[in-house]
XYZ file of N, CA and C in Angstrom:
573
model
N 0.844 -1.184 0.000
C 0.000 0.000 0.000
C 0.886 1.243 0.000
N 0.440 2.264 -0.684
C 1.140 3.538 -0.705
C 0.921 4.227 0.641
N 2.014 4.667 1.257
C 1.923 5.430 2.494
C 1.829 6.910 2.100
N 0.692 7.552 2.306
C 0.518 8.943 1.880
C 1.522 9.918 2.492
N 2.080 9.594 3.630
C 3.046 10.484 4.275
C 4.461 10.282 3.746
N 4.673 9.233 2.954
C 6.005 8.943 2.416
C 5.883 8.474 0.969
N 5.488 9.383 0.105
C 5.224 8.998 -1.284
C 6.447 9.051 -2.186
N 7.494 9.726 -1.769
C 8.662 9.857 -2.631
C 9.461 8.559 -2.642
N 9.646 8.013 -3.837
C 10.444 6.806 -4.019
C 10.919 6.805 -5.468
N 12.199 7.010 -5.664
C 12.759 7.087 -7.013
C 13.194 5.729 -7.546
N 12.935 4.681 -6.789
C 13.366 3.337 -7.189
C 12.206 2.357 -7.251
N 11.044 2.828 -7.622
C 9.878 1.944 -7.698
C 10.040 0.948 -8.848
N 9.536 -0.242 -8.610
C 9.488 -1.257 -9.660
C 8.382 -0.899 -10.652
N 8.305 -1.638 -11.731
C 7.262 -1.440 -12.750
C 5.873 -1.507 -12.109
N 5.632 -2.553 -11.322
C 4.331 -2.714 -10.669
C 4.057 -1.613 -9.649
N 5.089 -1.205 -8.922
C 4.923 -0.135 -7.938
C 4.593 1.197 -8.608
N 5.184 1.450 -9.772
C 4.855 2.672 -10.522
C 3.397 2.644 -10.974
N 2.931 1.484 -11.403
C 1.529 1.365 -11.806
C 0.606 1.637 -10.622
N 0.934 1.068 -9.476
C 0.122 1.325 -8.281
C 0.174 2.809 -7.911
N 1.345 3.418 -8.026
C 1.491 4.810 -7.635
C 0.692 5.753 -8.548
N 0.674 5.507 -9.855
C -0.112 6.385 -10.733
C -1.604 6.221 -10.431
N -2.039 5.010 -10.097
C -3.434 4.812 -9.708
C -3.735 5.569 -8.412
N -2.794 5.531 -7.488
C -2.921 6.294 -6.245
C -3.058 7.789 -6.555
N -2.202 8.288 -7.440
C -2.236 9.711 -7.807
C -3.594 10.086 -8.389
N -4.144 9.232 -9.217
C -5.469 9.473 -9.796
C -6.526 9.484 -8.697
N -6.464 8.509 -7.810
C -7.492 8.356 -6.771
C -7.504 9.498 -5.765
N -6.338 10.052 -5.442
C -6.294 11.065 -4.386
C -6.577 12.473 -4.895
N -6.725 12.637 -6.190
C -7.014 13.971 -6.729
C -8.328 14.478 -6.138
N -8.225 15.519 -5.328
C -9.398 16.109 -4.707
C -9.953 15.323 -3.530
N -9.205 14.336 -3.067
C -9.682 13.497 -1.960
C -8.608 13.383 -0.887
N -8.977 12.829 0.233
C -8.048 12.635 1.344
C -7.248 11.348 1.105
N -5.939 11.499 0.983
C -5.084 10.367 0.625
C -5.127 9.238 1.645
N -5.269 9.560 2.928
C -5.287 8.520 3.957
C -6.541 7.643 3.852
N -7.588 8.157 3.234
C -8.804 7.370 3.023
C -8.731 6.592 1.711
N -8.150 7.217 0.688
C -8.105 6.597 -0.637
C -7.053 5.490 -0.759
N -5.941 5.614 -0.047
C -4.877 4.599 -0.153
C -5.361 3.194 0.220
N -6.070 3.007 1.337
C -6.560 1.655 1.655
C -7.577 1.126 0.637
N -8.390 2.018 0.065
C -9.346 1.589 -0.961
C -8.625 1.040 -2.180
N -7.538 1.714 -2.565
C -6.766 1.244 -3.715
C -6.134 -0.111 -3.415
N -5.626 -0.276 -2.205
C -5.021 -1.558 -1.834
C -6.055 -2.683 -1.927
N -7.248 -2.434 -1.436
C -8.332 -3.422 -1.488
C -8.675 -3.741 -2.948
N -8.763 -2.701 -3.777
C -9.057 -2.898 -5.202
C -7.993 -3.773 -5.864
N -6.721 -3.432 -5.646
C -5.633 -4.162 -6.305
C -5.604 -5.617 -5.840
N -5.765 -5.854 -4.552
C -5.747 -7.229 -4.044
C -6.907 -8.048 -4.623
N -8.081 -7.452 -4.676
C -9.246 -8.139 -5.258
C -9.025 -8.411 -6.745
N -8.489 -7.406 -7.453
C -8.220 -7.555 -8.882
C -7.198 -8.665 -9.129
N -6.186 -8.744 -8.287
C -5.177 -9.799 -8.418
C -5.787 -11.169 -8.172
N -6.659 -11.264 -7.171
C -7.326 -12.534 -6.869
C -8.159 -13.015 -8.056
N -8.876 -12.106 -8.679
C -9.761 -12.462 -9.794
C -8.971 -12.785 -11.059
N -7.970 -11.959 -11.370
C -7.279 -12.075 -12.660
C -6.053 -12.972 -12.630
N -5.513 -13.203 -11.447
C -4.272 -13.969 -11.279
C -3.081 -13.254 -11.922
N -3.196 -11.937 -12.074
C -2.122 -11.104 -12.617
C -1.386 -10.448 -11.450
N -0.135 -10.023 -11.678
C 0.620 -9.333 -10.634
C 0.720 -7.833 -10.890
N 0.639 -7.436 -12.144
C 0.720 -6.024 -12.516
C -0.653 -5.371 -12.397
N -0.744 -4.231 -11.706
C -2.038 -3.544 -11.630
C -2.649 -3.241 -13.000
N -1.827 -2.824 -13.957
C -2.353 -2.525 -15.298
C -2.852 -3.790 -15.992
N -2.139 -4.905 -15.827
C -2.617 -6.162 -16.408
C -3.938 -6.576 -15.760
N -4.053 -6.337 -14.455
C -5.324 -6.613 -13.767
C -6.446 -5.801 -14.388
N -6.207 -4.524 -14.589
C -7.222 -3.638 -15.155
C -7.610 -4.108 -16.553
N -6.611 -4.401 -17.380
C -6.898 -4.849 -18.754
C -7.707 -6.150 -18.763
N -7.361 -7.047 -17.849
C -8.082 -8.312 -17.786
C -9.504 -8.112 -17.261
N -9.665 -7.238 -16.266
C -11.001 -6.950 -15.742
C -11.881 -6.302 -16.813
N -11.275 -5.492 -17.666
C -12.023 -4.894 -18.778
C -12.527 -6.005 -19.697
N -11.633 -6.938 -20.046
C -12.021 -8.058 -20.930
C -13.122 -8.910 -20.302
N -13.049 -9.058 -18.986
C -14.056 -9.852 -18.273
C -15.350 -9.068 -18.035
N -15.308 -7.766 -18.332
C -16.470 -6.916 -18.088
C -16.726 -6.676 -16.614
N -15.656 -6.703 -15.797
C -15.831 -6.611 -14.341
C -15.128 -5.414 -13.705
N -14.475 -4.569 -14.493
C -13.722 -3.466 -13.900
C -14.627 -2.555 -13.071
N -15.746 -2.139 -13.624
C -16.635 -1.243 -12.874
C -17.155 -1.911 -11.598
N -17.475 -3.182 -11.689
C -17.966 -3.920 -10.519
C -16.945 -3.886 -9.383
N -15.696 -4.170 -9.695
C -14.653 -4.229 -8.661
C -14.337 -2.825 -8.143
N -14.426 -1.824 -9.009
C -14.207 -0.449 -8.564
C -15.312 -0.025 -7.583
N -16.553 -0.397 -7.883
C -17.669 -0.109 -6.971
C -17.462 -0.846 -5.657
N -17.079 -2.097 -5.757
C -16.856 -2.917 -4.566
C -15.802 -2.275 -3.647
N -14.750 -1.695 -4.253
C -13.678 -1.057 -3.476
C -13.985 0.415 -3.150
N -15.139 0.895 -3.632
C -15.591 2.272 -3.376
C -14.646 3.319 -3.959
N -14.177 3.064 -5.182
C -13.291 4.013 -5.868
C -14.123 5.004 -6.673
N -14.681 5.973 -5.972
C -15.538 6.958 -6.635
C -14.752 8.255 -6.884
N -15.234 9.098 -7.785
C -16.415 8.983 -8.641
C -16.186 7.902 -9.698
N -17.090 6.951 -9.755
C -16.887 5.712 -10.488
C -16.595 5.895 -11.975
N -17.392 6.651 -12.674
C -17.192 6.782 -14.119
C -15.881 7.506 -14.428
N -15.557 8.536 -13.655
C -14.290 9.246 -13.866
C -13.102 8.339 -13.608
N -13.157 7.601 -12.500
C -12.048 6.689 -12.187
C -11.952 5.578 -13.241
N -13.088 5.066 -13.657
C -13.098 4.023 -14.685
C -12.410 4.541 -15.951
N -12.806 5.718 -16.403
C -12.211 6.288 -17.620
C -10.702 6.497 -17.450
N -10.298 6.967 -16.280
C -8.877 7.184 -16.017
C -8.105 5.872 -16.000
N -8.649 4.866 -15.327
C -7.977 3.568 -15.244
C -7.815 2.944 -16.624
N -8.864 3.002 -17.434
C -8.793 2.441 -18.790
C -7.711 3.158 -19.588
N -7.697 4.489 -19.528
C -6.728 5.267 -20.311
C -5.301 5.093 -19.812
N -5.101 5.145 -18.504
C -3.740 5.062 -17.979
C -3.147 3.668 -18.169
N -3.982 2.648 -18.178
C -3.464 1.278 -18.343
C -2.914 1.035 -19.742
N -3.107 1.980 -20.646
C -2.551 1.876 -22.002
C -1.120 2.395 -22.087
N -0.656 3.067 -21.041
C 0.728 3.569 -21.025
C 1.664 2.380 -20.819
N 2.629 2.270 -21.684
C 3.525 1.114 -21.658
C 4.658 1.230 -20.630
N 5.251 2.422 -20.484
C 6.420 2.554 -19.622
C 6.317 3.793 -18.749
N 5.979 3.613 -17.511
C 5.834 4.737 -16.586
C 7.182 5.296 -16.133
N 8.262 4.555 -16.367
C 9.578 5.069 -15.992
C 10.042 6.162 -16.935
N 9.525 6.171 -18.153
C 9.938 7.176 -19.132
C 8.788 8.043 -19.626
N 7.597 7.855 -19.088
C 6.437 8.614 -19.553
C 6.679 10.110 -19.359
N 6.210 10.899 -20.310
C 6.396 12.341 -20.251
C 5.200 13.017 -19.588
N 5.423 14.240 -19.170
C 4.347 15.054 -18.602
C 3.213 15.184 -19.615
N 3.559 15.466 -20.862
C 2.525 15.631 -21.891
C 1.728 14.363 -22.126
N 2.370 13.212 -22.072
C 1.641 11.947 -22.256
C 0.679 11.712 -21.090
N 1.114 12.014 -19.882
C 0.231 11.854 -18.722
C -0.981 12.780 -18.828
N -0.765 13.979 -19.342
C -1.852 14.948 -19.470
C -2.900 14.513 -20.486
N -2.575 13.539 -21.332
C -3.541 13.014 -22.302
C -4.516 12.019 -21.670
N -4.219 11.579 -20.460
C -5.068 10.603 -19.777
C -6.254 11.320 -19.137
N -7.439 10.812 -19.393
C -8.649 11.378 -18.785
C -8.490 11.395 -17.275
N -8.733 12.550 -16.661
C -8.660 12.644 -15.207
C -7.300 13.002 -14.654
N -6.301 13.131 -15.509
C -4.979 13.550 -15.039
C -4.723 14.964 -15.548
N -4.606 15.890 -14.606
C -4.293 17.275 -14.933
C -2.867 17.593 -14.530
N -2.519 18.860 -14.579
C -1.154 19.281 -14.255
C -0.727 18.847 -12.863
N -1.606 19.018 -11.890
C -1.240 18.688 -10.507
C -0.966 17.189 -10.349
N -1.852 16.365 -10.869
C -1.693 14.911 -10.727
C -0.468 14.415 -11.492
N -0.280 14.903 -12.702
C 0.877 14.488 -13.508
C 2.185 14.886 -12.821
N 2.228 16.117 -12.344
C 3.440 16.585 -11.662
C 3.658 15.848 -10.335
N 2.586 15.536 -9.651
C 2.697 14.781 -8.403
C 3.357 13.427 -8.680
N 2.862 12.736 -9.700
C 3.435 11.440 -10.050
C 4.917 11.565 -10.403
N 5.243 12.474 -11.280
C 6.628 12.607 -11.743
C 7.563 13.093 -10.630
N 7.105 14.019 -9.810
C 7.947 14.553 -8.734
C 8.317 13.492 -7.705
N 7.395 12.585 -7.452
C 7.639 11.594 -6.408
C 8.109 10.241 -6.936
N 8.344 10.183 -8.252
C 8.880 8.933 -8.806
C 10.143 9.157 -9.641
N 10.495 10.414 -9.880
C 11.708 10.730 -10.649
C 12.513 11.811 -9.962
N 13.731 11.481 -9.657
C 14.589 12.413 -8.931
C 14.891 13.675 -9.734
N 14.936 13.568 -11.045
C 15.296 14.713 -11.881
C 14.107 15.609 -12.237
N 12.911 15.282 -11.765
C 11.729 16.110 -12.030
C 11.471 16.941 -10.787
N 11.635 18.248 -10.905
C 11.540 19.117 -9.731
C 10.579 20.266 -10.007
N 9.328 19.916 -10.230
C 8.287 20.893 -10.521
C 7.189 20.784 -9.462
N 6.620 21.923 -9.053
C 5.600 21.886 -7.992
C 4.238 21.393 -8.460
N 3.512 20.834 -7.507
C 2.125 20.429 -7.700
C 1.302 21.405 -6.882
N 0.589 22.285 -7.536
C -0.151 23.320 -6.821
C -1.451 22.760 -6.265
N -1.382 22.314 -5.022
C -2.594 21.847 -4.346
C -3.007 22.903 -3.324
N -4.055 22.620 -2.592
C -4.567 23.618 -1.639
C -3.534 23.959 -0.561
N -2.683 22.995 -0.205
C -1.682 23.237 0.833
C -0.603 24.199 0.334
N -0.131 23.993 -0.885
C 0.891 24.870 -1.460
C 0.319 26.270 -1.657
N -0.896 26.337 -2.156
C -1.517 27.642 -2.396
C -1.748 28.396 -1.082
N -2.124 27.672 -0.046
C -2.290 28.299 1.275
C -0.938 28.787 1.792
N 0.092 27.969 1.605
C 1.450 28.365 1.985
C 1.841 29.654 1.256
N 1.564 29.728 -0.047
C 1.902 30.932 -0.810
C 1.151 32.155 -0.272
N -0.116 31.982 0.053
C -0.881 33.091 0.633
C -0.273 33.504 1.980
N 0.150 32.511 2.776
C 0.780 32.802 4.063
C 2.131 33.509 3.891
N 2.737 33.325 2.727
C 4.012 33.984 2.433
C 3.810 35.384 1.862
N 2.560 35.816 1.763
C 2.279 37.163 1.294
C 1.723 37.255 -0.111
N 1.561 36.127 -0.777
C 0.996 36.120 -2.131
C -0.521 35.981 -2.012
N -1.158 37.064 -1.605
C -2.598 37.046 -1.299
C -3.456 36.749 -2.518
N -2.892 36.905 -3.724
C -3.661 36.624 -4.939
C -3.585 35.150 -5.353
N -2.875 34.338 -4.574
C -2.824 32.902 -4.880
C -4.226 32.320 -4.704
N -4.696 31.569 -5.697
C -6.059 31.022 -5.605
C -6.196 30.017 -4.464
N -7.432 29.700 -4.125
C -7.700 28.743 -3.041
C -7.715 27.305 -3.545
N -7.906 27.134 -4.848
C -7.868 25.787 -5.425
C -6.936 25.799 -6.633
N -6.536 24.626 -7.048
C -5.578 24.491 -8.139
C -6.063 25.227 -9.384
N -5.240 26.145 -9.896
C -5.653 26.877 -11.093
C -5.743 25.957 -12.310
N -6.797 26.121 -13.074
C -6.952 25.328 -14.291
C -6.364 26.055 -15.494
N -6.213 27.365 -15.380
C -5.575 28.139 -16.437
C -4.069 27.861 -16.383
N -3.512 27.422 -17.494
C -2.108 27.009 -17.513
C -1.160 28.158 -17.178
N -1.437 29.359 -17.652
C -0.573 30.512 -17.360
C -0.583 30.839 -15.870
N -1.762 30.805 -15.264
C -1.873 31.058 -13.822
C -1.134 29.973 -13.052
N -1.318 28.729 -13.480
C -0.637 27.602 -12.828
C 0.873 27.822 -12.859
N 1.414 28.119 -14.041
C 2.865 28.299 -14.189
C 3.368 29.503 -13.395
N 2.585 30.555 -13.322
C 2.975 31.748 -12.563
C 3.221 31.387 -11.095
N 2.258 30.713 -10.483
C 2.403 30.366 -9.068
C 3.395 29.219 -8.867
N 3.513 28.342 -9.837
C 4.522 27.271 -9.753
C 5.924 27.882 -9.740
N 6.147 28.891 -10.559
C 7.461 29.550 -10.593
C 7.760 30.281 -9.292
N 6.754 30.884 -8.686
C 6.950 31.530 -7.383
C 7.361 30.485 -6.357
N 6.664 29.339 -6.358
C 6.985 28.287 -5.396
C 8.400 27.750 -5.629
N 8.773 27.555 -6.895
C 10.136 27.090 -7.203
C 11.175 28.078 -6.667
N 10.907 29.360 -6.831
C 11.825 30.395 -6.362
C 11.982 30.333 -4.840
N 10.882 30.154 -4.136
C 10.944 30.044 -2.669
C 11.756 28.810 -2.262
N 11.521 27.695 -2.944
C 12.273 26.468 -2.628
C 13.768 26.694 -2.822
N 14.140 27.338 -3.917
C 15.560 27.604 -4.191
C 16.154 28.515 -3.106
N 15.386 29.547 -2.711
C 15.853 30.471 -1.671
C 16.086 29.740 -0.352
N 15.277 28.724 -0.101
C 15.421 27.937 1.129
C 16.446 26.812 0.997
N 17.006 26.655 -0.213
C 17.997 25.607 -0.457
C 17.401 24.211 -0.459
N 16.133 24.107 -0.891
C 15.442 22.815 -0.895
C 14.970 22.477 -2.295
N 14.775 21.204 -2.517
C 14.140 20.809 -3.774
C 12.657 21.133 -3.667
N 12.033 21.309 -4.803
C 10.596 21.570 -4.833
C 9.847 20.414 -4.177
N 10.254 19.201 -4.489
C 9.584 18.014 -3.957
C 9.673 17.962 -2.436
N 10.861 18.228 -1.886
C 11.021 18.172 -0.425
C 10.229 19.273 0.272
N 10.260 20.494 -0.283
C 9.486 21.580 0.326
C 7.992 21.277 0.228
N 7.570 20.750 -0.895
C 6.162 20.388 -1.076
C 5.730 19.396 0.005
N 6.530 18.365 0.222
C 6.180 17.344 1.210
C 6.154 17.925 2.624
N 7.119 18.800 2.937
C 7.126 19.468 4.247
C 5.838 20.259 4.457
N 5.461 21.008 3.441
C 4.262 21.849 3.532
C 3.017 20.978 3.627
N 2.956 19.931 2.828
C 1.791 19.039 2.878
C 1.630 18.467 4.288
N 2.739 17.997 4.872
C 2.666 17.421 6.219
C 2.218 18.460 7.238
N 2.738 19.675 7.119
C 2.395 20.740 8.071
C 0.937 21.171 7.911
N 0.512 21.435 6.690
C -0.814 21.997 6.459
C -1.932 20.951 6.466
N -1.581 19.685 6.266
C -2.616 18.660 6.299
C -2.772 18.059 7.696
N -1.895 18.481 8.607
C -1.979 17.974 9.974
C -1.356 16.607 10.144
N -0.535 16.201 9.161
C 0.110 14.888 9.229
C 1.259 14.894 10.232
N 1.881 16.051 10.440
C 2.987 16.139 11.383
C 2.560 16.927 12.588
């Protein structure tokens, strides 16, 4: 199971990367501590039914069996249709170790924040911020009162605040990923 408080791992196996991208999809707009156990239950059930070890192979096999939606409902992976569409689309990606930001953005249900979250916590050389409510609140607390309360959907606005956050991380001598995790733990009450 993915530990929401310790998501950074640059040495994930193929199967672990598949589980992690599913985790990233599931936690978008939701509480990670609630969604992580649901994903674990889904994957274990899918493995039992399909006899596959790879989460993506499980998904592909469940699609062929016509049971993917059933198992997603059983594991309470809502919103069901959105998650179903995302799972079907993401399971078509062949190599998550080399997948690009642009390729991830082509997957239904994966936006800038989710794509960057996945890449930041699975690739050491990817150092771009994921503008979630915690980062935006941090920016407002730092005096950027015009920082939105929710993740900007306008790409220019997103990049503007992402660059501010990168600048703050550099000033503090930290990677974007490490500062992001510190802020998430502080503002989410995890620490």
